Coordinates of C-alpha atoms and ligand atoms in Angstrom, one line a residue:
M1 CA 26.4 93.4 21.1
T2 CA 30.1 93.5 22.1
T3 CA 30.1 89.9 23.1
D4 CA 28.6 89.0 19.7
L5 CA 31.0 91.3 17.9
T6 CA 34.0 89.8 19.8
A7 CA 32.9 86.3 18.7
R8 CA 32.3 87.4 15.1
T9 CA 35.7 89.2 15.0
T10 CA 37.5 86.2 16.5
D11 CA 35.9 83.9 13.9
A12 CA 37.0 86.3 11.1
L13 CA 40.6 86.4 12.5
R14 CA 40.7 82.6 12.7
T15 CA 39.5 82.3 9.1
L16 CA 42.3 84.6 8.0
G17 CA 44.8 82.4 9.7
V18 CA 45.5 84.5 12.8
D19 CA 46.5 82.7 16.1
V20 CA 44.1 84.7 18.3
D21 CA 45.7 83.5 21.6
A22 CA 49.2 84.6 20.4
I23 CA 48.1 88.2 19.8
S24 CA 46.1 88.6 23.0
G25 CA 47.5 90.8 25.7
S26 CA 46.9 93.8 27.8
D27 CA 48.9 96.6 26.2
L28 CA 46.3 97.9 23.8
D29 CA 42.6 97.6 23.2
A30 CA 41.2 96.5 19.9
R31 CA 38.0 98.6 19.7
S32 CA 35.1 98.8 17.3
P33 CA 33.2 102.1 16.4
L34 CA 30.2 99.8 16.1
T35 CA 30.0 99.7 19.9
G36 CA 32.6 102.2 21.0
Q37 CA 33.9 99.5 23.3
S38 CA 36.9 97.2 23.5
L39 CA 36.7 93.9 21.7
F40 CA 39.7 92.4 23.4
G41 CA 43.2 93.3 24.5
L42 CA 46.3 93.0 22.4
K43 CA 50.0 92.8 22.8
A44 CA 51.9 95.9 21.6
D45 CA 55.4 96.5 20.3
T46 CA 58.1 98.4 22.1
A47 CA 61.0 100.5 20.7
E48 CA 63.2 97.5 21.1
S49 CA 60.9 95.1 19.2
T50 CA 60.4 97.7 16.5
A51 CA 64.2 98.0 16.1
Q52 CA 64.4 94.2 15.8
A53 CA 61.6 94.2 13.2
I54 CA 63.5 96.8 11.2
D55 CA 66.7 94.7 11.4
A56 CA 65.0 91.5 10.4
A57 CA 63.3 93.3 7.4
Y58 CA 66.6 94.8 6.4
Q59 CA 68.2 91.3 6.4
A60 CA 65.3 89.9 4.3
H61 CA 65.7 92.7 1.8
L62 CA 69.4 91.8 1.2
A63 CA 68.3 88.4 -0.1
W64 CA 65.1 89.7 -1.8
R65 CA 66.9 92.3 -3.9
E66 CA 68.7 89.5 -5.7
V67 CA 65.6 87.6 -6.6
P68 CA 64.5 88.5 -10.2
A69 CA 61.6 90.9 -10.2
P70 CA 59.2 88.6 -12.1
V71 CA 59.8 86.0 -9.4
R72 CA 59.1 88.6 -6.7
G73 CA 55.9 89.3 -8.6
Q74 CA 54.8 85.7 -7.8
T75 CA 54.7 86.4 -4.1
V76 CA 52.5 89.4 -4.6
A77 CA 50.3 87.5 -7.0
R78 CA 49.9 84.8 -4.3
L79 CA 48.9 87.5 -1.8
G80 CA 46.3 88.7 -4.4
E81 CA 44.9 85.1 -4.6
L82 CA 44.7 84.8 -0.8
L83 CA 43.0 88.1 -0.6
T84 CA 40.5 87.0 -3.2
E85 CA 39.9 83.8 -1.2
H86 CA 39.5 85.7 2.1
K87 CA 37.7 88.8 0.8
Q88 CA 34.6 88.4 2.9
A89 CA 36.5 87.7 6.2
L90 CA 38.9 90.6 5.7
A91 CA 36.0 93.0 4.7
E92 CA 34.2 91.9 7.9
L93 CA 37.2 93.0 10.0
V94 CA 37.3 96.3 8.1
T95 CA 33.7 96.9 9.0
V96 CA 34.3 95.9 12.6
E97 CA 37.3 98.2 13.1
A98 CA 36.8 101.1 10.7
G99 CA 32.9 101.0 10.7
K100 CA 32.7 100.9 6.9
I101 CA 29.5 99.6 5.3
K102 CA 29.8 96.2 3.7
S103 CA 30.0 97.3 0.1
E104 CA 32.7 99.8 0.8
A105 CA 34.6 97.3 3.0
L106 CA 34.5 94.7 0.1
G107 CA 35.5 97.5 -2.3
E108 CA 38.5 98.2 -0.1
V109 CA 39.6 94.6 -0.3
Q110 CA 39.0 94.6 -4.0
E111 CA 41.4 97.6 -4.2
M112 CA 44.0 95.4 -2.6
I113 CA 43.4 92.6 -5.1
D114 CA 43.7 95.1 -8.0
I115 CA 47.0 96.5 -6.8
C116 CA 48.4 93.0 -6.4
Q117 CA 47.5 92.2 -10.0
F118 CA 48.9 95.5 -11.1
A119 CA 52.2 94.9 -9.2
Q120 CA 52.6 91.5 -10.7
G121 CA 52.4 92.9 -14.2
L122 CA 54.7 95.6 -13.1
S123 CA 57.3 93.1 -12.0
R124 CA 58.1 92.6 -15.7
Q125 CA 58.0 96.3 -16.5
L126 CA 60.5 98.0 -14.2
Y127 CA 61.9 99.7 -17.2
G128 CA 65.1 101.7 -17.3
K129 CA 65.9 103.9 -20.3
T130 CA 68.9 103.7 -22.7
M131 CA 70.0 107.1 -23.9
P132 CA 72.3 107.8 -26.9
S133 CA 75.8 108.6 -25.6
E134 CA 77.6 111.6 -27.1
R135 CA 80.8 109.5 -27.1
A136 CA 81.5 106.9 -29.8
G137 CA 81.5 103.3 -28.5
H138 CA 79.7 104.2 -25.3
R139 CA 76.3 103.3 -24.0
L140 CA 74.4 105.3 -21.4
Q141 CA 71.6 103.7 -19.4
E142 CA 69.4 103.9 -16.3
S143 CA 68.4 101.0 -14.1
W144 CA 66.3 100.9 -11.1
H145 CA 67.3 99.1 -7.8
P146 CA 65.5 98.5 -4.5
M147 CA 65.8 101.0 -1.8
G148 CA 65.9 98.6 1.2
V149 CA 63.3 98.8 4.0
V150 CA 60.1 100.7 3.3
G151 CA 58.2 101.9 6.5
V152 CA 54.5 102.2 6.0
I153 CA 52.4 104.3 8.4
S154 CA 48.7 104.1 7.6
A155 CA 45.5 105.6 8.9
F156 CA 42.3 104.0 10.3
N157 CA 40.1 105.0 7.3
F158 CA 41.7 102.8 4.7
P159 CA 43.1 100.3 7.1
V160 CA 44.1 97.7 4.5
A161 CA 44.1 99.2 1.0
V162 CA 46.8 101.8 1.7
W163 CA 49.1 99.2 3.1
S164 CA 48.6 97.0 0.1
W165 CA 49.3 99.9 -2.4
N166 CA 52.7 100.4 -0.7
T167 CA 53.4 96.8 0.1
A168 CA 52.6 95.3 -3.4
L169 CA 54.8 97.9 -5.1
A170 CA 57.6 97.8 -2.4
L171 CA 57.8 94.0 -2.7
V172 CA 58.0 93.7 -6.5
T173 CA 60.6 96.5 -6.5
G174 CA 62.7 94.4 -4.1
N175 CA 62.2 96.0 -0.8
A176 CA 61.0 94.7 2.6
V177 CA 58.2 96.5 4.5
V178 CA 57.7 97.4 8.1
W179 CA 54.1 98.5 8.8
K180 CA 52.8 100.7 11.6
P181 CA 49.0 100.8 11.2
S182 CA 46.7 103.1 13.1
E183 CA 46.1 102.0 16.7
A184 CA 42.4 101.9 15.8
T185 CA 42.8 99.1 13.2
S186 CA 45.4 96.7 14.6
L187 CA 43.3 93.6 13.9
T188 CA 42.9 94.2 10.2
A189 CA 46.7 94.8 10.1
I190 CA 47.3 91.5 12.0
A191 CA 45.1 89.7 9.5
C192 CA 46.8 91.2 6.4
T193 CA 50.2 90.3 7.8
A194 CA 49.0 86.7 8.4
L195 CA 48.0 86.5 4.7
L196 CA 51.2 88.1 3.5
D197 CA 53.2 85.6 5.7
R198 CA 51.3 82.8 4.0
A199 CA 52.0 84.2 0.5
I200 CA 55.7 84.5 1.5
A201 CA 55.8 80.9 2.8
D202 CA 53.9 79.5 -0.2
T203 CA 56.4 81.1 -2.7
E204 CA 59.5 80.5 -0.5
A205 CA 60.4 84.1 -0.2
P206 CA 62.4 85.4 2.8
S207 CA 60.2 85.1 5.9
D208 CA 60.8 88.6 7.3
L209 CA 59.8 90.6 4.2
G210 CA 56.6 92.0 5.8
K211 CA 56.9 93.0 9.4
L212 CA 54.1 94.5 11.5
I213 CA 54.6 96.8 14.5
I214 CA 51.5 97.4 16.7
G215 CA 51.3 100.3 19.1
D216 CA 51.3 104.1 19.6
R217 CA 53.2 106.9 18.0
A218 CA 56.4 106.1 20.0
I219 CA 57.1 103.1 17.8
G220 CA 56.2 105.1 14.7
E221 CA 58.9 107.5 15.7
V222 CA 61.5 104.6 15.8
L223 CA 60.5 103.8 12.2
V224 CA 60.7 107.4 11.1
D225 CA 64.1 108.0 12.7
S226 CA 65.8 104.7 11.7
P227 CA 68.5 105.1 9.2
K228 CA 67.8 101.6 8.1
V229 CA 64.4 102.6 6.8
A230 CA 65.1 104.1 3.4
V231 CA 61.6 105.1 2.5
V232 CA 58.8 106.2 4.8
S233 CA 55.4 106.2 3.2
A234 CA 53.0 108.0 5.6
T235 CA 49.2 108.5 5.3
G236 CA 47.4 110.7 7.7
S237 CA 46.8 114.3 8.7
T238 CA 48.9 117.2 7.5
R239 CA 49.8 117.7 11.2
M240 CA 51.4 114.2 11.2
G241 CA 53.1 114.9 7.9
R242 CA 54.6 118.1 9.2
E243 CA 56.4 115.9 11.8
V244 CA 57.3 112.9 9.7
G245 CA 58.5 114.8 6.6
P246 CA 61.2 116.9 8.2
R247 CA 62.4 114.1 10.4
V248 CA 62.9 111.7 7.5
A249 CA 64.4 114.6 5.5
A250 CA 66.8 115.4 8.3
R251 CA 68.5 112.0 7.8
F252 CA 68.2 112.3 4.0
G253 CA 65.6 109.5 3.9
R254 CA 62.9 109.5 1.3
S255 CA 59.3 110.1 2.2
I256 CA 56.0 109.5 0.4
L257 CA 53.4 111.6 2.0
E258 CA 49.6 111.3 1.6
L259 CA 48.1 113.9 3.9
G260 CA 45.0 116.0 4.3
G261 CA 42.6 116.9 1.6
N262 CA 39.9 119.5 1.4
N263 CA 38.4 118.3 -1.8
A264 CA 35.8 120.3 -3.8
A265 CA 33.3 119.6 -6.4
V266 CA 32.4 122.4 -8.8
V267 CA 28.8 122.3 -10.2
A268 CA 28.4 124.3 -13.4
P269 CA 25.1 125.6 -14.8
S270 CA 25.2 122.9 -17.5
A271 CA 25.8 120.0 -15.1
D272 CA 23.7 116.9 -15.5
L273 CA 22.2 116.8 -12.0
A274 CA 21.2 113.2 -12.4
V275 CA 24.9 112.4 -12.4
A276 CA 26.1 115.2 -10.2
V277 CA 23.8 114.8 -7.2
P278 CA 24.4 111.0 -6.5
S279 CA 28.1 111.4 -7.1
I280 CA 28.3 114.2 -4.6
V281 CA 26.2 112.4 -2.0
F282 CA 28.5 109.3 -2.2
A283 CA 31.7 111.4 -2.1
A284 CA 30.5 113.7 0.7
A285 CA 28.4 111.4 3.0
G286 CA 29.8 108.0 2.0
T287 CA 32.3 106.4 4.4
A288 CA 30.8 108.9 6.9
G289 CA 33.0 111.6 5.3
Q290 CA 36.1 109.8 6.5
R291 CA 38.0 109.4 3.2
C292 CA 41.0 111.7 2.5
T293 CA 39.2 112.1 -0.8
S294 CA 35.8 113.0 0.6
T295 CA 34.1 116.0 -0.9
R296 CA 34.1 118.7 1.8
R297 CA 33.4 121.8 -0.4
L298 CA 30.7 122.3 -3.0
I299 CA 31.4 125.3 -5.3
V300 CA 28.1 125.7 -7.1
H301 CA 27.1 128.2 -9.8
E302 CA 24.6 130.7 -8.3
S303 CA 22.0 129.9 -11.0
V304 CA 21.7 126.3 -9.9
A305 CA 22.7 126.5 -6.2
D306 CA 19.2 126.4 -4.7
E307 CA 18.1 123.4 -6.9
V308 CA 21.3 121.5 -6.2
V309 CA 21.2 122.1 -2.4
D310 CA 17.6 121.1 -2.4
K311 CA 18.2 117.9 -4.2
L312 CA 21.2 117.1 -2.0
A313 CA 19.2 117.8 1.2
K314 CA 16.5 115.4 0.0
A315 CA 19.0 112.7 -0.8
Y316 CA 20.7 113.3 2.6
D317 CA 17.4 112.9 4.4
S318 CA 16.9 109.5 2.9
L319 CA 20.3 108.1 3.8
A320 CA 20.1 105.0 5.9
I321 CA 22.3 105.5 8.9
G322 CA 23.1 102.6 11.2
D323 CA 24.7 99.2 11.5
P324 CA 27.2 98.9 8.6
F325 CA 26.6 95.1 8.5
D326 CA 23.0 95.8 7.4
E327 CA 22.9 95.7 3.6
S328 CA 20.6 98.7 3.5
T329 CA 22.9 101.0 5.6
L330 CA 24.7 103.7 3.7
V331 CA 26.3 105.6 6.5
G332 CA 28.1 103.9 9.4
P333 CA 29.6 105.4 12.5
L334 CA 32.4 107.8 13.0
I335 CA 35.6 106.3 14.2
N336 CA 35.3 107.6 17.8
A337 CA 34.0 110.2 20.2
D338 CA 36.8 112.7 19.4
S339 CA 35.9 112.6 15.8
Y340 CA 32.3 113.4 16.7
E341 CA 33.4 116.3 19.0
R342 CA 35.6 117.7 16.2
M343 CA 32.6 117.6 13.8
Q344 CA 30.4 119.5 16.4
Q345 CA 33.2 122.0 16.9
S346 CA 33.5 122.7 13.2
L347 CA 29.7 123.0 12.8
A348 CA 29.6 125.5 15.7
E349 CA 32.4 127.5 14.1
A350 CA 30.7 127.4 10.7
K351 CA 27.6 128.9 12.3
E352 CA 29.7 131.7 13.9
Q353 CA 31.2 132.4 10.6
G354 CA 27.8 133.0 9.0
G355 CA 27.0 129.4 8.0
E356 CA 23.4 128.2 7.7
L357 CA 22.8 124.6 8.4
V358 CA 20.7 123.0 5.7
T359 CA 20.5 119.5 7.1
G360 CA 22.2 117.0 9.4
G361 CA 24.8 117.4 12.1
D362 CA 23.0 115.7 14.9
R363 CA 24.0 112.5 16.6
V364 CA 22.0 109.3 15.9
E365 CA 21.9 107.1 18.9
F366 CA 21.2 103.4 19.1
D367 CA 20.2 101.6 22.3
H368 CA 22.5 98.7 21.6
A369 CA 25.6 100.9 21.2
P370 CA 25.4 103.9 23.6
E371 CA 29.1 104.5 23.1
G372 CA 29.0 104.5 19.3
H373 CA 29.0 107.8 17.4
W374 CA 26.7 108.0 14.4
V375 CA 25.9 111.4 12.9
K376 CA 23.6 112.7 10.2
P377 CA 25.8 114.0 7.4
A378 CA 25.6 117.8 7.3
I379 CA 25.2 120.4 4.6
V380 CA 26.1 124.0 5.5
R381 CA 25.7 127.0 3.2
M382 CA 28.5 129.4 3.8
P383 CA 28.6 133.1 2.8
S384 CA 32.2 132.6 1.7
Q385 CA 35.2 130.4 2.1
T386 CA 35.8 131.2 5.8
D387 CA 38.5 129.7 8.2
V388 CA 36.5 126.6 9.0
V389 CA 36.0 125.8 5.3
M390 CA 39.8 126.1 4.7
R391 CA 40.5 123.3 7.1
E392 CA 39.9 119.6 6.8
T393 CA 37.4 118.2 9.4
F394 CA 37.4 114.4 9.1
A395 CA 33.7 114.0 9.2
P396 CA 30.7 114.4 6.9
I397 CA 30.3 118.1 6.6
L398 CA 29.7 119.6 3.1
Y399 CA 30.2 123.4 2.9
V400 CA 28.4 125.0 0.0
I401 CA 29.6 128.2 -1.6
T402 CA 28.5 129.9 -4.8
Y403 CA 30.3 131.3 -7.8
T404 CA 29.4 133.4 -10.8
D405 CA 32.0 132.5 -13.4
L406 CA 34.4 129.7 -13.9
A407 CA 37.5 131.8 -13.2
E408 CA 36.1 132.5 -9.7
A409 CA 35.2 128.9 -9.1
I410 CA 38.8 127.9 -9.9
E411 CA 40.1 130.6 -7.7
L412 CA 37.9 129.5 -4.8
H413 CA 38.9 125.9 -5.5
N414 CA 42.6 126.5 -5.3
A415 CA 42.5 128.9 -2.3
V416 CA 42.7 126.1 0.3
P417 CA 46.1 124.9 1.5
Q418 CA 45.4 121.2 0.6
G419 CA 45.5 119.8 -2.9
L420 CA 44.3 116.2 -3.1
S421 CA 41.2 115.6 -5.2
S422 CA 38.7 117.6 -7.1
G423 CA 35.8 117.3 -9.6
I424 CA 33.8 119.4 -12.0
F425 CA 30.3 118.6 -13.1
T426 CA 29.6 120.2 -16.4
S427 CA 28.3 119.4 -19.9
D428 CA 30.4 122.2 -21.4
Q429 CA 33.6 120.6 -22.8
A430 CA 35.5 123.9 -22.9
E431 CA 34.8 124.4 -19.3
A432 CA 35.9 120.9 -18.4
E433 CA 39.1 121.3 -20.4
R434 CA 39.8 124.6 -18.6
F435 CA 39.3 122.9 -15.2
I436 CA 41.8 120.1 -15.9
S437 CA 44.3 122.4 -17.6
A438 CA 47.4 123.9 -16.1
A439 CA 45.4 127.0 -15.3
G440 CA 42.7 124.9 -13.7
A441 CA 42.4 122.9 -10.4
D442 CA 45.7 122.5 -8.6
C443 CA 45.1 119.0 -7.2
G444 CA 46.8 115.6 -7.8
I445 CA 43.4 114.2 -8.9
V446 CA 41.1 116.3 -11.1
N447 CA 37.9 114.6 -12.3
V448 CA 35.2 115.5 -14.7
N449 CA 31.6 114.4 -14.0
T450 CA 32.9 112.0 -11.3
G451 CA 33.2 112.7 -7.6
T452 CA 36.3 113.3 -5.7
S453 CA 36.5 109.9 -4.0
G454 CA 36.8 106.4 -5.2
A455 CA 39.9 106.6 -7.4
E456 CA 41.0 103.4 -9.3
I457 CA 44.4 102.0 -8.5
G458 CA 45.8 102.4 -12.1
G459 CA 46.3 106.1 -11.8
A460 CA 48.9 107.6 -9.5
F461 CA 47.2 108.6 -6.2
G462 CA 48.2 111.6 -4.2
G463 CA 48.1 115.4 -4.0
E464 CA 50.0 118.7 -3.9
K465 CA 50.5 121.4 -1.4
E466 CA 49.7 120.3 2.2
T467 CA 48.6 117.0 0.9
G468 CA 52.3 116.3 0.8
G469 CA 53.2 115.6 -2.9
G470 CA 53.5 111.8 -2.6
R471 CA 52.2 109.4 -5.2
E472 CA 51.2 105.9 -4.6
S473 CA 49.6 103.0 -6.5
G474 CA 49.4 103.3 -10.3
T475 CA 51.4 104.3 -13.3
D476 CA 55.0 105.1 -12.3
A477 CA 54.5 105.5 -8.5
W478 CA 56.8 102.4 -8.3
Q479 CA 59.8 104.6 -8.8
G480 CA 59.2 106.0 -5.3
Y481 CA 60.3 102.7 -4.0
M482 CA 63.5 102.4 -6.1
R483 CA 66.8 104.2 -6.6
R484 CA 67.8 105.2 -10.0
Q485 CA 71.2 104.3 -11.3
T486 CA 72.8 105.9 -14.3
T487 CA 75.5 103.9 -16.0
T488 CA 78.0 104.7 -18.8
I489 CA 79.6 101.7 -20.4
N490 CA 82.7 102.3 -22.5
Y491 CA 83.3 99.6 -25.1
S492 CA 85.4 101.7 -27.5
G493 CA 88.8 100.7 -26.1
T494 CA 89.7 104.4 -26.0
V495 CA 89.5 107.1 -23.4
Q496 CA 87.0 109.8 -24.3
L497 CA 85.8 112.5 -21.9
A498 CA 82.4 114.0 -22.0
Q499 CA 81.8 117.5 -23.0
G500 CA 84.9 117.3 -25.2
V501 CA 87.3 117.8 -22.3
D502 CA 90.9 117.2 -23.1
F503 CA 93.1 116.0 -20.2
G504 CA 96.4 115.5 -22.0
Ligands
UN1_1 C1 42.3 107.5 1.6 O1 41.2 108.0 2.0 O2 43.3 107.6 2.3 O3 40.1 107.3 -3.9 C2 42.5 106.7 0.4 C3 39.6 106.8 -2.9 C4 40.2 105.5 -2.4 C5 41.4 105.7 -1.6 C6 41.2 106.7 -0.5 N1 40.5 104.7 -3.6 O4 38.7 107.3 -2.3

């Protein structure tokens, strides 16, 4: 299996324009959760080569910031074209390295194409406001300028889309990017960088606009601490964000944090279960529960709880678990053994805290991949929102708790420290409105009759509280990659001070 997978991966890399011999080395293993084994060895970066990459990106940005934004948009548009052309090959690498099923891997690449198109449109819409001045013959305006170098730290679970959200916006807004991907997904990162380099060459943009650094946290620290990196956009655990956020803040850098979620779906008595159940199954068990937006808590009205749990359990029992390359598979492997261990640990704690396992939780073993870690997605009924429920376990566990009235559901919903994504399933409009109102769910994403995962790129993506407060992708998230400049222009030929101040 590993030999086949190595050959398949090498083919995909070549199709994507990667010089496989040039990346080979012995510093780091490229692994696949499909086998749990190493595919081949890679070269890694050092603190020194990271500092060089930052310097090169900084120099590239100096030229790039003077290129008109709509022209910058052409480079990103070209990246979108190359992604469209290479969609299959890149999705194949996403499956190999992150273990995503084919359809989700293709969806992730589609998300990249979408953001490139969005960013190109945006390149003509980096609007600044003009405000009326209180002084005669004066104009007051805001304009937006590039920040410099944007450092992107990304996680294994969206190995390519999260980079593209940041990179597409950072590039059209006139920045250069230095990317530190998860060590688990170096190959997809190498492939994306090859495509970006091609887009840069095809559009005659500065060659060092998109640098990649491969390796462990030590090189990430160089990125986080470098005063040349104006913005650090980091996706990962809240624990990681607790380190990155204060370190960037200590040097007055800007950070965009997309951290842990503990997303809940509320199921009201009036919910259309034909919509609710499949939506919850996708959000909770899809991607093997490894999205930051995965549904981890089900807050269900007591009058429908048994029926909903029963329907979910039936759906869970029919989920095809296995090789993500197989079209019929819906649940692929967990990323590694640690992830499996953490899931087992949480299930044991849930039991100690009064939980009752409804279904799932056991390992599914395949002869061809003894070191792979597949699990049956689990549903656990909990007596209340205990400690284990308050915490994000990055695996397919759905904790079920019941409520009696909507106010209680909202209270339970908001009681966790994280605030990324939420959803309510209801046919009662007043209830839906209440849930999305200021007095409702406290997340960055609040859906109605739609699951917590699978957001479109057009909306700003991110969450509150321990999720970190950052926003990426749609609407005005581009402002996170630019500095705002306020300008007063005096064309009156006289001196007039604001606020009516008289200075002789
Ligand atoms: C993530 O898991 O870090 O909304 C991002 C979603 C995807 C992005 C998830 N569009 O589930």
